[in-house]
């Protein structure tokens, strides 16, 4: 296996070496992003949805308890919104003043959510760049190889060996195959990450809207869980 890899690098030349380095860097980024998405529990909203449903029915204590069990990005943002609304409810404010503060609160939570999502989206542009330049590098290597092959053919003239010519062509095409082999899996990974981010963005919007529309404006006494 090691011998075949060495032969591949020798045949492909510096272009294959560059593609190998790019593929190793892309793999490291993909693994780091998988760990980051897993740590933020992207796409896992069951407990948060349950907490928002309890919040909407006035069960604030149960909602807070459920959110404490969840370490996801969505849980942290929803919990911050709930805590801010509870503080707002405790202040005796006129209707107009409350609306102003509530709007500021929405903007602050939205900005925080955008910042968290931006952090999750970091390095995706670099991976997208890999999907674009890897095939081009492969094609560049193929063009260089074809130029070299036809130069050899010209020098050989009528005594050119067809077998040698065919061998030079497949070696030239090898770099294109390597470029596509790098670009295709990275493209799949980028699409997967971006799809998860879009779903997370939509889910956060729905969850935070549910918190604000249910919690804002409700008297503090109406949102407390009845004591037995």
Tab-separated table of N, CA and C in Angstrom, residues 58 60 89 218-226:
chain	number	residue	atom	x	y	z
A	58	UNK	N	-46.993	28.847	30.705
A	58	UNK	CA	-46.788	29.514	31.984
A	58	UNK	C	-45.969	28.734	32.989
A	60	UNK	N	-42.848	28.276	33.929
A	60	UNK	CA	-41.488	28.780	33.780
A	60	UNK	C	-40.466	27.945	34.529
A	89	UNK	N	-40.176	41.474	33.152
A	89	UNK	CA	-41.500	41.386	33.764
A	89	UNK	C	-41.525	41.918	35.196
A	218	UNK	N	-46.556	39.274	29.703
A	218	UNK	CA	-47.342	38.522	30.668
A	218	UNK	C	-46.954	38.941	32.076
A	219	UNK	N	-47.882	39.115	32.965
A	219	UNK	CA	-47.558	39.462	34.335
A	219	UNK	C	-46.712	38.373	34.975
A	220	UNK	N	-45.820	38.782	35.828
A	220	UNK	CA	-44.927	37.823	36.456
A	220	UNK	C	-45.690	36.782	37.239
A	221	UNK	N	-46.788	37.137	37.902
A	221	UNK	CA	-47.550	36.196	38.691
A	221	UNK	C	-48.222	35.139	37.840
A	222	UNK	N	-48.542	35.497	36.575
A	222	UNK	CA	-49.225	34.550	35.712
A	222	UNK	C	-48.285	33.514	35.140
A	223	UNK	N	-46.980	33.752	35.254
A	223	UNK	CA	-46.012	32.850	34.668
A	223	UNK	C	-45.369	31.936	35.679
A	224	UNK	N	-45.798	31.993	36.923
A	224	UNK	CA	-45.211	31.154	37.949
A	224	UNK	C	-45.980	29.837	38.036
A	225	UNK	N	-45.255	28.784	38.303
A	225	UNK	CA	-45.885	27.487	38.460
A	225	UNK	C	-46.635	27.455	39.783
A	226	UNK	N	-47.913	27.050	39.815
A	226	UNK	CA	-48.688	27.029	41.044
A	226	UNK	C	-48.057	26.115	42.067
